[in-house]
Short mmCIF file of C-alpha atoms in Angstrom, two decimals:
data_model
loop_
_atom_site.label_atom_id
_atom_site.label_comp_id
_atom_site.label_asym_id
_atom_site.label_seq_id
_atom_site.Cartn_x
_atom_site.Cartn_y
_atom_site.Cartn_z
CA UNK A 68 91.83 115.07 81.68
CA UNK A 69 88.95 114.52 84.22
CA UNK A 70 90.26 111.16 84.80
CA UNK A 71 93.55 112.48 86.10
CA UNK A 72 92.56 113.79 89.41
CA UNK A 73 90.83 110.48 90.71
CA UNK A 74 93.96 108.28 89.17
CA UNK A 75 96.38 110.75 91.04
CA UNK A 76 94.13 111.11 94.06
CA UNK A 77 93.85 107.60 94.51
CA UNK A 78 97.58 106.85 94.07
CA UNK A 79 98.58 109.26 96.64
CA UNK A 80 96.01 107.93 99.13
CA UNK A 81 97.68 104.32 98.60
CA UNK A 82 100.94 105.88 99.35
CA UNK A 83 99.61 107.72 102.15
CA UNK A 84 97.79 104.66 103.79
CA UNK A 85 101.23 102.78 103.15
CA UNK A 86 103.30 105.31 105.18
CA UNK A 87 100.71 105.76 107.88
CA UNK A 88 100.59 102.44 108.48
CA UNK A 89 104.10 102.10 108.70
CA UNK A 90 104.35 104.63 111.31
CA UNK A 91 101.20 103.24 113.26
CA UNK A 92 102.68 99.79 113.49
CA UNK A 93 106.52 100.59 113.77
CA UNK A 94 108.02 100.25 117.42
CA UNK A 95 107.47 103.66 119.46
CA UNK A 96 111.12 104.26 120.03
CA UNK A 97 111.91 104.12 116.27
CA UNK A 98 109.75 106.85 115.53
CA UNK A 99 110.85 110.77 115.73
CA UNK A 100 110.39 112.30 119.39
CA UNK A 101 108.46 115.13 118.04
CA UNK A 102 105.81 112.67 117.05
CA UNK A 103 104.90 111.59 120.30
CA UNK A 104 104.13 115.15 121.33
CA UNK A 105 101.95 115.79 118.40
CA UNK A 106 100.27 112.40 118.42
CA UNK A 107 96.55 113.32 117.96
CA UNK A 108 97.42 116.42 115.74
CA UNK A 109 99.29 113.74 113.44
CA UNK A 110 96.32 111.27 113.42
CA UNK A 111 93.79 114.00 112.66
CA UNK A 112 95.95 115.31 109.78
CA UNK A 113 96.54 111.89 108.40
CA UNK A 114 92.69 111.17 108.19
CA UNK A 115 91.87 114.72 106.97
CA UNK A 116 94.28 114.15 104.03
CA UNK A 117 93.09 110.52 103.49
CA UNK A 118 89.30 111.95 103.49
CA UNK A 119 90.32 114.50 100.89
CA UNK A 120 92.10 112.37 98.78
CA UNK A 121 89.27 109.77 99.14
CA UNK A 122 86.72 112.12 98.17
CA UNK A 123 88.72 113.46 94.86
CA UNK A 124 89.02 109.71 94.09
CA UNK A 125 85.64 108.55 94.22
CA UNK A 126 83.48 111.85 93.53
CA UNK A 127 80.35 109.97 93.37
CA UNK A 128 80.51 108.44 96.79
CA UNK A 129 78.47 110.44 99.42
CA UNK A 130 80.74 112.07 101.94
CA UNK A 131 79.03 110.40 104.93
CA UNK A 132 79.78 107.09 103.30
CA UNK A 133 83.55 107.88 102.90
CA UNK A 134 83.59 109.22 106.80
CA UNK A 135 81.93 106.05 107.83
CA UNK A 136 84.61 104.21 105.97
CA UNK A 137 87.57 106.25 107.38
CA UNK A 138 86.11 105.89 110.87
CA UNK A 139 85.86 102.10 110.44
CA UNK A 140 89.53 102.10 108.99
CA UNK A 141 90.82 104.24 112.05
CA UNK A 142 89.25 101.74 114.34
CA UNK A 143 91.03 98.93 112.64
CA UNK A 144 94.38 100.77 112.49
CA UNK A 145 94.17 101.14 116.20
CA UNK A 146 93.13 97.51 116.53
CA UNK A 147 96.25 96.55 114.41
CA UNK A 148 98.22 98.76 116.89
CA UNK A 149 97.13 96.58 119.90
CA UNK A 150 98.33 93.55 118.27
CA UNK A 151 101.95 95.08 118.00
CA UNK A 152 104.23 94.26 121.16
CA UNK A 153 104.73 97.97 122.31
CA UNK A 154 101.64 99.52 121.13
CA UNK A 155 97.82 99.56 122.22
CA UNK A 156 94.45 100.45 121.06
CA UNK A 157 93.61 104.29 122.05
CA UNK A 158 90.15 105.89 121.53
CA UNK A 159 91.27 109.21 121.80
CA UNK A 160 93.72 108.63 118.61
CA UNK A 161 90.36 106.83 117.05
CA UNK A 162 88.31 110.04 117.89
CA UNK A 163 91.38 112.33 116.27
CA UNK A 164 90.88 110.03 113.37
CA UNK A 165 87.10 110.49 112.98
CA UNK A 166 87.51 114.42 113.56
CA UNK A 167 90.41 114.51 111.08
CA UNK A 168 88.32 112.78 108.37
CA UNK A 169 85.21 115.02 108.99
CA UNK A 170 87.62 118.08 108.68
CA UNK A 171 89.19 116.78 105.16
CA UNK A 172 85.48 115.95 103.87
CA UNK A 173 84.46 119.52 104.93
CA UNK A 174 87.20 120.90 103.13
CA UNK A 175 86.78 119.38 99.97
CA UNK A 176 82.95 120.37 100.20
CA UNK A 177 83.94 123.81 101.09
CA UNK A 178 86.28 123.90 98.25
CA UNK A 179 83.99 122.47 95.73
CA UNK A 180 81.58 125.11 96.48
CA UNK A 181 83.69 127.81 96.26
CA UNK A 182 84.97 126.38 92.90
CA UNK A 183 81.79 125.56 91.34
CA UNK A 184 80.31 128.86 92.33
CA UNK A 185 83.38 130.83 90.82
CA UNK A 186 82.55 129.61 87.37
#
């Protein structure tokens, strides 16, 4: 049973990365209009989800290492957008990614502390 959580978390992480990359690399006009109004929030939420799932999937990896990897992944995703015809690199998106990753890791740390103290 203990191997089930990391396996499920990493599977969900891979699916989430695929969906988010599709959204990040799709033409802007093909995305729903509401996504433009909440762009930074969506970046933060996606990277919070990535961080939480990565933390659950690789419980032995230090949170700062996961955060650094996610920050670099966020920068890389912005760089990939710059290669598409109608998208550009955006530092504000990269910052939203980093903040989201920190929030996701913090949430997992908090939940871990709460549940380990409850037993």
